[in-house]
mmCIF file of C-alpha atoms in Angstrom:
data_model
loop_
_atom_site.group_PDB
_atom_site.id
_atom_site.type_symbol
_atom_site.label_atom_id
_atom_site.label_comp_id
_atom_site.label_asym_id
_atom_site.label_seq_id
_atom_site.Cartn_x
_atom_site.Cartn_y
_atom_site.Cartn_z
ATOM 1 C CA MET A 1186 -26.972 36.401 19.784
ATOM 2 C CA ARG A 1187 -24.824 36.075 22.846
ATOM 3 C CA LEU A 1188 -26.620 35.845 26.195
ATOM 4 C CA VAL A 1189 -26.303 39.096 28.178
ATOM 5 C CA LYS A 1190 -26.113 38.533 31.882
ATOM 6 C CA LYS A 1191 -27.310 41.898 33.102
ATOM 7 C CA ARG A 1192 -30.855 41.556 34.383
ATOM 8 C CA LYS A 1193 -32.110 44.923 33.112
ATOM 9 C CA VAL A 1194 -31.136 44.213 29.547
ATOM 10 C CA LEU A 1195 -32.685 40.729 29.749
ATOM 11 C CA MET A 1196 -36.017 42.100 30.991
ATOM 12 C CA SER A 1197 -36.116 44.666 28.176
ATOM 13 C CA LEU A 1198 -35.449 41.970 25.624
ATOM 14 C CA LEU A 1199 -38.306 39.826 26.969
ATOM 15 C CA VAL A 1200 -40.737 42.734 26.710
ATOM 16 C CA VAL A 1201 -39.777 43.301 23.088
ATOM 17 C CA LEU A 1202 -40.235 39.631 22.251
ATOM 18 C CA ILE A 1203 -43.677 39.537 23.856
ATOM 19 C CA CYS A 1204 -44.744 42.600 21.887
ATOM 20 C CA LEU A 1205 -43.536 41.108 18.625
ATOM 21 C CA ALA A 1206 -45.396 37.873 19.337
ATOM 22 C CA GLY A 1207 -48.638 39.736 19.959
ATOM 23 C CA CYS A 1208 -48.394 41.918 16.837
ATOM 24 C CA GLY A 1209 -47.293 39.296 14.310
ATOM 25 C CA ASP A 1210 -49.511 36.893 12.395
ATOM 26 C CA GLN A 1211 -47.583 33.830 13.656
ATOM 27 C CA THR A 1212 -45.047 33.101 16.327
ATOM 28 C CA GLN A 1213 -41.753 31.699 15.002
ATOM 29 C CA PRO A 1214 -40.925 28.340 16.646
ATOM 30 C CA SER A 1215 -37.977 28.295 18.986
ATOM 31 C CA GLY A 1216 -34.716 27.402 17.235
ATOM 32 C CA THR A 1217 -35.663 28.464 13.677
ATOM 33 C CA SER A 1218 -33.262 30.523 11.599
ATOM 34 C CA GLU A 1219 -35.488 33.611 11.983
ATOM 35 C CA SER A 1220 -35.502 33.483 15.754
ATOM 36 C CA PRO A 1221 -33.724 36.541 17.219
ATOM 37 C CA GLY A 1222 -31.765 34.279 19.552
ATOM 38 C CA ASN A 1223 -30.556 31.920 16.788
ATOM 39 C CA ASN A 1224 -28.695 34.102 14.282
ATOM 40 C CA THR A 1225 -26.608 31.614 12.215
ATOM 41 C CA SER A 1226 -23.787 34.122 11.788
ATOM 42 C CA GLU A 1227 -23.230 33.964 15.547
ATOM 43 C CA GLN A 1228 -23.416 30.191 16.071
ATOM 44 C CA GLU A 1229 -20.579 28.330 17.721
ATOM 45 C CA PRO A 1230 -18.029 26.945 15.188
ATOM 46 C CA SER A 1231 -18.174 23.276 14.235
ATOM 47 C CA PRO A 1232 -15.700 20.871 15.892
ATOM 48 C CA GLN A 1233 -13.711 20.671 12.628
ATOM 49 C CA GLU A 1234 -13.517 24.481 12.383
ATOM 50 C CA THR A 1235 -12.499 24.705 16.024
ATOM 51 C CA THR A 1236 -9.711 22.157 15.476
ATOM 52 C CA GLN A 1237 -8.394 24.016 12.450
ATOM 53 C CA ASN A 1238 -8.664 27.387 14.156
ATOM 54 C CA GLN A 1239 -6.722 26.127 17.131
ATOM 55 C CA ASP A 1240 -4.075 24.524 14.873
ATOM 56 C CA GLU A 1241 -4.512 21.171 16.550
ATOM 57 C CA PRO A 1242 -2.949 18.211 14.704
ATOM 58 C CA ILE A 1243 -5.028 15.824 12.613
ATOM 59 C CA THR A 1244 -4.493 12.200 13.650
ATOM 60 C CA LEU A 1245 -5.192 9.354 11.212
ATOM 61 C CA VAL A 1246 -5.216 5.611 11.903
ATOM 62 C CA ALA A 1247 -2.434 3.862 9.959
ATOM 63 C CA SER A 1248 -2.324 0.071 9.543
ATOM 64 C CA THR A 1249 0.110 -2.442 8.072
ATOM 65 C CA HIS A 1250 -0.044 -6.231 8.013
ATOM 66 C CA SER A 1251 3.729 -6.448 8.525
ATOM 67 C CA PRO A 1252 5.347 -6.743 11.955
ATOM 68 C CA PRO A 1253 7.611 -4.042 13.427
ATOM 69 C CA ASN A 1254 11.368 -3.955 12.859
ATOM 70 C CA ILE A 1255 11.531 -5.533 9.404
ATOM 71 C CA PRO A 1256 12.520 -3.596 6.241
ATOM 72 C CA MET A 1257 8.988 -3.406 4.801
ATOM 73 C CA THR A 1258 7.706 -1.889 8.047
ATOM 74 C CA ASP A 1259 10.764 0.311 8.538
ATOM 75 C CA ALA A 1260 10.140 1.832 5.101
ATOM 76 C CA TRP A 1261 6.462 2.353 6.006
ATOM 77 C CA ASP A 1262 7.399 4.110 9.244
ATOM 78 C CA ALA A 1263 9.981 6.279 7.459
ATOM 79 C CA PHE A 1264 7.250 7.419 5.062
ATOM 80 C CA LEU A 1265 4.841 8.308 7.866
ATOM 81 C CA ASP A 1266 7.643 9.988 9.827
ATOM 82 C CA GLU A 1267 8.442 12.194 6.846
ATOM 83 C CA ILE A 1268 4.831 13.346 6.572
ATOM 84 C CA GLU A 1269 4.748 14.214 10.265
ATOM 85 C CA LYS A 1270 8.065 16.048 9.946
ATOM 86 C CA ARG A 1271 7.217 18.118 6.861
ATOM 87 C CA SER A 1272 3.779 18.981 8.204
ATOM 88 C CA ASP A 1273 5.354 20.285 11.434
ATOM 89 C CA GLY A 1274 3.205 17.831 13.354
ATOM 90 C CA GLN A 1275 -0.064 19.031 11.843
ATOM 91 C CA LEU A 1276 -0.675 15.505 10.538
ATOM 92 C CA THR A 1277 0.163 12.568 12.808
ATOM 93 C CA PHE A 1278 -0.539 8.842 12.691
ATOM 94 C CA GLU A 1279 -1.834 6.347 15.217
ATOM 95 C CA ARG A 1280 0.044 3.247 14.056
ATOM 96 C CA TYR A 1281 -0.989 -0.410 14.155
ATOM 97 C CA TYR A 1282 1.194 -3.332 13.074
ATOM 98 C CA SER A 1283 1.051 -7.075 12.382
ATOM 99 C CA GLY A 1284 -2.452 -6.927 10.931
ATOM 100 C CA SER A 1285 -4.005 -6.005 14.267
ATOM 101 C CA LEU A 1286 -6.583 -3.808 12.504
ATOM 102 C CA ALA A 1287 -6.518 -5.121 8.929
ATOM 103 C CA SER A 1288 -4.980 -8.344 7.641
ATOM 104 C CA GLY A 1289 -3.836 -6.938 4.312
ATOM 105 C CA TYR A 1290 -6.427 -8.983 2.446
ATOM 106 C CA ASP A 1291 -9.391 -7.002 3.820
ATOM 107 C CA VAL A 1292 -7.690 -3.623 4.016
ATOM 108 C CA ILE A 1293 -9.852 -1.874 1.390
ATOM 109 C CA ASP A 1294 -13.033 -2.826 3.232
ATOM 110 C CA LYS A 1295 -11.511 -1.588 6.489
ATOM 111 C CA MET A 1296 -10.670 1.777 4.896
ATOM 112 C CA VAL A 1297 -14.113 2.175 3.342
ATOM 113 C CA SER A 1298 -15.783 1.395 6.690
ATOM 114 C CA GLY A 1299 -13.599 3.954 8.497
ATOM 115 C CA VAL A 1300 -11.724 1.500 10.722
ATOM 116 C CA VAL A 1301 -8.460 2.454 8.981
ATOM 117 C CA ASP A 1302 -7.485 5.743 7.326
ATOM 118 C CA VAL A 1303 -4.091 4.866 5.838
ATOM 119 C CA ALA A 1304 -2.754 1.411 4.995
ATOM 120 C CA LEU A 1305 -0.182 -0.627 3.119
ATOM 121 C CA VAL A 1306 -2.088 -2.110 0.163
ATOM 122 C CA PHE A 1307 -0.978 -4.931 -2.144
ATOM 123 C CA PRO A 1308 -3.263 -4.890 -5.248
ATOM 124 C CA SER A 1309 -2.762 -8.619 -5.897
ATOM 125 C CA TRP A 1310 -4.282 -9.395 -2.469
ATOM 126 C CA GLN A 1311 -7.517 -7.475 -3.053
ATOM 127 C CA SER A 1312 -9.757 -10.145 -4.629
ATOM 128 C CA GLY A 1313 -10.118 -8.556 -8.048
ATOM 129 C CA LYS A 1314 -10.774 -5.029 -6.763
ATOM 130 C CA MET A 1315 -7.592 -3.661 -8.387
ATOM 131 C CA PRO A 1316 -6.897 -5.834 -11.475
ATOM 132 C CA LEU A 1317 -4.798 -3.321 -13.431
ATOM 133 C CA GLY A 1318 -2.759 -2.536 -10.318
ATOM 134 C CA THR A 1319 -1.436 -6.086 -10.306
ATOM 135 C CA VAL A 1320 0.776 -5.243 -13.295
ATOM 136 C CA GLY A 1321 3.558 -4.509 -10.803
ATOM 137 C CA SER A 1322 3.479 -8.126 -9.644
ATOM 138 C CA MET A 1323 4.192 -9.577 -13.074
ATOM 139 C CA PRO A 1324 7.032 -12.131 -12.827
ATOM 140 C CA SER A 1325 10.491 -11.374 -14.220
ATOM 141 C CA ILE A 1326 9.442 -7.904 -15.376
ATOM 142 C CA TYR A 1327 12.074 -5.921 -13.463
ATOM 143 C CA GLN A 1328 15.350 -6.396 -11.605
ATOM 144 C CA ASP A 1329 15.795 -3.129 -9.702
ATOM 145 C CA SER A 1330 13.230 -1.990 -7.147
ATOM 146 C CA LEU A 1331 14.128 1.705 -7.379
ATOM 147 C CA ALA A 1332 13.572 1.799 -11.135
ATOM 148 C CA ALA A 1333 10.329 -0.166 -10.759
ATOM 149 C CA THR A 1334 9.031 2.056 -7.945
ATOM 150 C CA LYS A 1335 9.647 5.191 -9.999
ATOM 151 C CA ALA A 1336 8.052 3.503 -12.992
ATOM 152 C CA ILE A 1337 4.861 2.506 -11.172
ATOM 153 C CA THR A 1338 4.592 5.993 -9.642
ATOM 154 C CA GLU A 1339 4.732 7.616 -13.071
ATOM 155 C CA LEU A 1340 2.438 4.988 -14.576
ATOM 156 C CA TYR A 1341 -0.338 5.787 -12.091
ATOM 157 C CA ALA A 1342 0.153 9.522 -12.575
ATOM 158 C CA ASN A 1343 -0.404 9.198 -16.335
ATOM 159 C CA SER A 1344 -3.108 6.523 -16.483
ATOM 160 C CA SER A 1345 -6.753 7.521 -16.180
ATOM 161 C CA GLU A 1346 -7.697 3.828 -16.023
ATOM 162 C CA LEU A 1347 -5.495 3.189 -12.986
ATOM 163 C CA GLN A 1348 -6.833 6.337 -11.345
ATOM 164 C CA GLN A 1349 -10.375 5.154 -12.015
ATOM 165 C CA GLU A 1350 -9.538 1.852 -10.359
ATOM 166 C CA LEU A 1351 -8.428 3.726 -7.242
ATOM 167 C CA ASP A 1352 -11.590 5.848 -7.312
ATOM 168 C CA ASN A 1353 -13.738 2.711 -7.533
ATOM 169 C CA ALA A 1354 -11.993 1.378 -4.434
ATOM 170 C CA ASN A 1355 -12.357 4.764 -2.652
ATOM 171 C CA ILE A 1356 -8.581 5.010 -2.256
ATOM 172 C CA VAL A 1357 -6.049 7.756 -2.906
ATOM 173 C CA ALA A 1358 -2.523 6.426 -3.586
ATOM 174 C CA ILE A 1359 -0.077 8.529 -1.550
ATOM 175 C CA GLY A 1360 3.013 6.399 -2.213
ATOM 176 C CA PHE A 1361 4.202 3.368 -4.180
ATOM 177 C CA LEU A 1362 6.680 0.552 -3.671
ATOM 178 C CA GLN A 1363 8.131 -2.281 -5.708
ATOM 179 C CA ALA A 1364 10.140 -4.757 -3.664
ATOM 180 C CA PRO A 1365 13.064 -6.569 -5.289
ATOM 181 C CA PRO A 1366 12.114 -9.662 -7.327
ATOM 182 C CA GLN A 1367 11.398 -12.634 -5.113
ATOM 183 C CA TYR A 1368 12.836 -16.097 -5.750
ATOM 184 C CA PHE A 1369 12.581 -19.598 -4.330
ATOM 185 C CA VAL A 1370 13.421 -20.418 -0.727
ATOM 186 C CA ALA A 1371 12.864 -24.058 0.153
ATOM 187 C CA SER A 1372 13.265 -26.696 2.827
ATOM 188 C CA LYS A 1373 14.981 -28.951 0.257
ATOM 189 C CA PRO A 1374 18.112 -28.295 -1.854
ATOM 190 C CA ILE A 1375 17.319 -26.394 -5.083
ATOM 191 C CA SER A 1376 19.611 -25.057 -7.789
ATOM 192 C CA SER A 1377 17.893 -25.965 -11.064
ATOM 193 C CA PHE A 1378 14.494 -26.257 -12.703
ATOM 194 C CA GLU A 1379 14.705 -30.018 -12.278
ATOM 195 C CA ASP A 1380 14.990 -29.627 -8.495
ATOM 196 C CA LEU A 1381 11.688 -27.707 -8.400
ATOM 197 C CA LYS A 1382 9.543 -30.464 -9.875
ATOM 198 C CA GLY A 1383 7.100 -31.942 -7.396
ATOM 199 C CA LEU A 1384 7.719 -29.360 -4.668
ATOM 200 C CA ARG A 1385 4.680 -27.826 -2.982
ATOM 201 C CA VAL A 1386 5.085 -24.065 -3.170
ATOM 202 C CA GLN A 1387 3.124 -21.304 -1.437
ATOM 203 C CA THR A 1388 1.337 -18.965 -3.852
ATOM 204 C CA ASN A 1389 -0.544 -15.709 -3.295
ATOM 205 C CA ASP A 1390 -2.104 -15.026 -6.675
ATOM 206 C CA GLU A 1391 -2.846 -16.418 -10.120
ATOM 207 C CA ALA A 1392 0.498 -15.344 -11.612
ATOM 208 C CA GLN A 1393 2.435 -17.293 -8.992
ATOM 209 C CA ALA A 1394 0.167 -20.323 -9.448
ATOM 210 C CA ILE A 1395 0.798 -20.301 -13.198
ATOM 211 C CA ILE A 1396 4.559 -20.165 -12.667
ATOM 212 C CA ALA A 1397 4.418 -23.047 -10.203
ATOM 213 C CA GLU A 1398 2.404 -25.248 -12.545
ATOM 214 C CA GLU A 1399 4.592 -24.441 -15.557
ATOM 215 C CA LEU A 1400 7.677 -25.460 -13.554
ATOM 216 C CA GLY A 1401 6.113 -28.764 -12.474
ATOM 217 C CA MET A 1402 5.451 -27.641 -8.903
ATOM 218 C CA ALA A 1403 2.254 -28.000 -6.871
ATOM 219 C CA ALA A 1404 0.729 -24.603 -6.146
ATOM 220 C CA VAL A 1405 -0.668 -24.304 -2.618
ATOM 221 C CA SER A 1406 -2.711 -21.185 -1.875
ATOM 222 C CA VAL A 1407 -1.464 -19.903 1.469
ATOM 223 C CA PRO A 1408 -1.781 -16.301 2.684
ATOM 224 C CA PHE A 1409 1.547 -14.493 2.792
ATOM 225 C CA THR A 1410 1.307 -14.020 6.550
ATOM 226 C CA GLU A 1411 0.706 -17.752 7.180
ATOM 227 C CA ALA A 1412 3.739 -19.051 5.293
ATOM 228 C CA TYR A 1413 5.726 -19.676 8.492
ATOM 229 C CA ASP A 1414 3.132 -22.058 9.919
ATOM 230 C CA ALA A 1415 2.715 -23.788 6.557
ATOM 231 C CA ILE A 1416 6.404 -24.533 6.044
ATOM 232 C CA THR A 1417 7.116 -25.513 9.666
ATOM 233 C CA LYS A 1418 4.164 -27.938 9.611
ATOM 234 C CA GLY A 1419 5.266 -29.403 6.277
ATOM 235 C CA THR A 1420 2.196 -28.216 4.371
ATOM 236 C CA ILE A 1421 4.524 -26.622 1.803
ATOM 237 C CA ASP A 1422 8.137 -27.157 0.752
ATOM 238 C CA ALA A 1423 8.965 -23.737 -0.685
ATOM 239 C CA VAL A 1424 7.958 -20.087 -0.902
ATOM 240 C CA MET A 1425 8.472 -17.351 -3.495
ATOM 241 C CA PHE A 1426 10.004 -14.940 -1.013
ATOM 242 C CA GLY A 1427 13.692 -14.153 -1.116
ATOM 243 C CA VAL A 1428 15.825 -14.418 2.002
ATOM 244 C CA LEU A 1429 15.037 -10.920 3.298
ATOM 245 C CA THR A 1430 11.321 -11.670 3.393
ATOM 246 C CA ALA A 1431 11.953 -15.214 4.622
ATOM 247 C CA ILE A 1432 13.930 -13.890 7.582
ATOM 248 C CA SER A 1433 11.358 -11.177 8.254
ATOM 249 C CA PHE A 1434 8.655 -13.800 8.737
ATOM 250 C CA GLY A 1435 10.825 -16.519 10.290
ATOM 251 C CA VAL A 1436 10.541 -18.869 7.305
ATOM 252 C CA HIS A 1437 14.337 -19.240 7.157
ATOM 253 C CA GLU A 1438 14.213 -21.392 10.281
ATOM 254 C CA GLU A 1439 12.935 -24.302 8.159
ATOM 255 C CA ALA A 1440 13.772 -23.195 4.605
ATOM 256 C CA LYS A 1441 17.563 -23.371 4.341
ATOM 257 C CA TYR A 1442 17.961 -23.374 0.552
ATOM 258 C CA ALA A 1443 17.570 -20.341 -1.713
ATOM 259 C CA TRP A 1444 17.830 -20.241 -5.503
ATOM 260 C CA LYS A 1445 18.067 -16.639 -6.742
ATOM 261 C CA LEU A 1446 15.994 -17.019 -9.872
ATOM 262 C CA PRO A 1447 14.142 -13.683 -10.311
ATOM 263 C CA LEU A 1448 10.427 -14.406 -10.062
ATOM 264 C CA THR A 1449 7.537 -12.246 -8.957
ATOM 265 C CA GLY A 1450 7.809 -8.696 -7.745
ATOM 266 C CA ILE A 1451 5.934 -7.304 -4.780
ATOM 267 C CA ALA A 1452 3.838 -4.352 -5.890
ATOM 268 C CA GLY A 1453 2.315 -2.208 -3.167
ATOM 269 C CA MET A 1454 1.071 1.239 -2.395
ATOM 270 C CA TYR A 1455 0.441 3.441 0.581
ATOM 271 C CA GLY A 1456 -3.272 4.119 0.336
ATOM 272 C CA MET A 1457 -5.454 6.658 2.104
ATOM 273 C CA SER A 1458 -9.218 6.379 2.222
ATOM 274 C CA LYS A 1459 -10.955 8.903 -0.005
ATOM 275 C CA GLN A 1460 -12.967 10.268 2.909
ATOM 276 C CA ALA A 1461 -9.830 10.922 4.974
ATOM 277 C CA TRP A 1462 -8.057 12.535 2.008
ATOM 278 C CA ASP A 1463 -10.979 14.847 1.220
ATOM 279 C CA GLN A 1464 -10.935 16.208 4.780
ATOM 280 C CA LEU A 1465 -7.279 17.248 4.652
ATOM 281 C CA PRO A 1466 -6.377 20.896 4.053
ATOM 282 C CA ASP A 1467 -4.834 21.583 0.639
ATOM 283 C CA GLU A 1468 -1.440 22.401 2.139
ATOM 284 C CA LEU A 1469 -1.213 18.920 3.707
ATOM 285 C CA LYS A 1470 -2.249 17.271 0.439
ATOM 286 C CA THR A 1471 0.547 19.155 -1.333
ATOM 287 C CA ILE A 1472 3.108 17.969 1.231
ATOM 288 C CA ILE A 1473 2.035 14.342 0.797
ATOM 289 C CA GLU A 1474 2.232 14.576 -3.002
ATOM 290 C CA GLU A 1475 5.747 15.988 -2.762
ATOM 291 C CA ILE A 1476 6.843 13.158 -0.456
ATOM 292 C CA LYS A 1477 5.334 10.577 -2.812
ATOM 293 C CA ASN A 1478 7.532 11.813 -5.646
ATOM 294 C CA ASP A 1479 10.760 13.118 -4.114
ATOM 295 C CA PHE A 1480 11.135 10.914 -1.020
ATOM 296 C CA GLN A 1481 9.300 7.604 -1.168
ATOM 297 C CA PRO A 1482 11.049 5.762 -4.066
ATOM 298 C CA GLU A 1483 14.592 6.426 -2.860
ATOM 299 C CA SER A 1484 13.695 5.892 0.787
ATOM 300 C CA PHE A 1485 12.127 2.499 0.119
ATOM 301 C CA TYR A 1486 15.118 1.425 -1.969
ATOM 302 C CA GLN A 1487 17.638 2.412 0.689
ATOM 303 C CA ILE A 1488 15.763 0.646 3.460
ATOM 304 C CA TYR A 1489 14.675 -2.450 1.554
ATOM 305 C CA GLN A 1490 16.789 -3.435 -1.455
ATOM 306 C CA ALA A 1491 20.032 -1.818 -0.287
ATOM 307 C CA GLY A 1492 19.801 -3.929 2.868
ATOM 308 C CA GLU A 1493 19.481 -7.249 1.056
ATOM 309 C CA GLU A 1494 23.179 -8.032 1.268
ATOM 310 C CA HIS A 1495 23.038 -7.804 5.058
ATOM 311 C CA PHE A 1496 20.115 -10.225 5.224
ATOM 312 C CA GLU A 1497 21.850 -12.654 2.895
ATOM 313 C CA ASP A 1498 24.725 -12.736 5.392
ATOM 314 C CA VAL A 1499 22.262 -13.328 8.233
ATOM 315 C CA TYR A 1500 20.664 -16.161 6.233
ATOM 316 C CA LYS A 1501 24.023 -17.832 5.633
ATOM 317 C CA GLN A 1502 25.036 -17.446 9.275
ATOM 318 C CA ALA A 1503 21.801 -19.221 10.225
ATOM 319 C CA GLY A 1504 22.836 -22.188 8.097
ATOM 320 C CA GLY A 1505 21.221 -21.137 4.837
ATOM 321 C CA GLU A 1506 22.626 -21.786 1.370
ATOM 322 C CA ILE A 1507 22.181 -19.324 -1.511
ATOM 323 C CA VAL A 1508 22.710 -20.326 -5.145
ATOM 324 C CA GLU A 1509 22.842 -17.678 -7.892
ATOM 325 C CA ALA A 1510 20.839 -18.448 -11.030
ATOM 326 C CA THR A 1511 22.731 -18.592 -14.315
ATOM 327 C CA GLU A 1512 22.033 -16.080 -17.071
ATOM 328 C CA GLU A 1513 20.580 -18.905 -19.132
ATOM 329 C CA ASP A 1514 18.144 -19.802 -16.346
ATOM 330 C CA VAL A 1515 17.151 -16.150 -15.914
ATOM 331 C CA ASN A 1516 16.400 -15.836 -19.642
ATOM 332 C CA THR A 1517 14.426 -19.078 -19.607
ATOM 333 C CA MET A 1518 12.337 -17.803 -16.701
ATOM 334 C CA ARG A 1519 11.689 -14.477 -18.412
ATOM 335 C CA GLU A 1520 10.553 -16.159 -21.625
ATOM 336 C CA LEU A 1521 8.240 -18.440 -19.680
ATOM 337 C CA ALA A 1522 6.785 -15.486 -17.752
ATOM 338 C CA ALA A 1523 6.198 -13.449 -20.917
ATOM 339 C CA GLU A 1524 4.489 -16.296 -22.728
ATOM 340 C CA LYS A 1525 2.468 -17.887 -19.944
ATOM 341 C CA VAL A 1526 1.807 -15.115 -17.422
ATOM 342 C CA TRP A 1527 2.059 -11.719 -19.102
ATOM 343 C CA GLN A 1528 -0.165 -12.698 -22.021
ATOM 344 C CA THR A 1529 -2.676 -14.423 -19.748
ATOM 345 C CA TRP A 1530 -2.831 -11.251 -17.651
ATOM 346 C CA VAL A 1531 -3.360 -9.083 -20.747
ATOM 347 C CA LYS A 1532 -6.148 -11.336 -22.002
ATOM 348 C CA GLU A 1533 -7.947 -11.225 -18.657
ATOM 349 C CA GLN A 1534 -7.785 -7.431 -18.534
ATOM 350 C CA GLU A 1535 -9.027 -7.109 -22.100
ATOM 351 C CA GLU A 1536 -11.960 -9.392 -21.292
ATOM 352 C CA ARG A 1537 -12.838 -6.970 -18.489
ATOM 353 C CA GLY A 1538 -12.757 -4.127 -21.009
ATOM 354 C CA LEU A 1539 -9.490 -2.806 -19.555
ATOM 355 C CA PRO A 1540 -6.374 -1.765 -21.549
ATOM 356 C CA GLY A 1541 -4.119 -4.545 -20.304
ATOM 357 C CA GLN A 1542 -1.642 -4.534 -23.196
ATOM 358 C CA ALA A 1543 -1.263 -0.742 -23.096
ATOM 359 C CA ILE A 1544 -0.658 -0.720 -19.324
ATOM 360 C CA LEU A 1545 1.864 -3.560 -19.542
ATOM 361 C CA ASP A 1546 3.739 -1.897 -22.414
ATOM 362 C CA GLN A 1547 3.859 1.471 -20.625
ATOM 363 C CA PHE A 1548 5.124 -0.121 -17.425
ATOM 364 C CA ARG A 1549 7.902 -1.974 -19.247
ATOM 365 C CA GLN A 1550 8.939 1.186 -21.099
ATOM 366 C CA LEU A 1551 9.090 3.176 -17.868
ATOM 367 C CA ILE A 1552 11.128 0.450 -16.152
ATOM 368 C CA GLN A 1553 13.621 0.545 -19.029
ATOM 369 C CA LYS A 1554 13.753 4.343 -18.819
ATOM 370 C CA TYR A 1555 14.573 4.370 -15.105
ATOM 371 C CA GLU A 1556 16.933 1.396 -15.263
ATOM 372 C CA GLN A 1557 18.997 3.312 -17.838
ATOM 373 C CA GLN A 1558 19.083 6.306 -15.535
#
């Protein structure tokens, strides 16, 4: 009940309350739901209701490990910009770069704890939290990032097991990306399998380590974001990057030789914490789902893979040398990947009770479908 300022009305109300207290068996404690002055239908609205009623924007904290002004980050910003645009500013993002809030390796924990609401997530970096999601990082499994991005988007939409994996991590996938296949960039001349033997190469996950060992290289576990320091200090001789990524992280300053042998892909997603997602109005969720399907794959391709040619020119102008792999070498690499990495991955998933073979087969079929398109 709203407080009435007129003294006469207030005095009358006090008299009535005193009479009721004297006639009743018990006096209701102040603040209970039956108190005349605490009618729940007349309480002040909650802060969330007030925000929605006043049409104030919702602001979420968005984090990426990548630095500003590189293709991976430009694609991330384009995605967030599109959400802000289509929502007419009802959903905005407070953006953090270069791992200032989450390194990329601890991003799931940071989302669960509420430090971050939205983040760029690489499943292969998440210490076994997203094992099926690493299918997108299988070596030599795709050539075109647009086809692979569409394929992984559809794969998640149709797989209850992949959705369950996201639920277990308390994440909602609001966008997907598959970067072009990475290859070798080294500080020593390379143009054949023989040249790779004995080189120390930076690896991020088990698949990359297997490839390195099968090719006679020494696998050195170095976080993606620390590759620059490792190669400039001589801790490693090569990375599985590609020149675009090498330039983005400054690795090209020391690694002047690139052999374009298609290796591992970079599989990522734009994840939102489950708690942040659940608080969004349905109309904003619908907008995000539409952007995930009709904007994100093409946008990422145009910003990332379509710009590779430019970065190859930059690499050459900086003194770099790029050697194209022969068709024979590409086929050899694919056969090695299928035998040594794909099957190992399937076996590990099956041992976890997960449908590894089915997920791998579906992903390959979807890649073929979109590559034909």
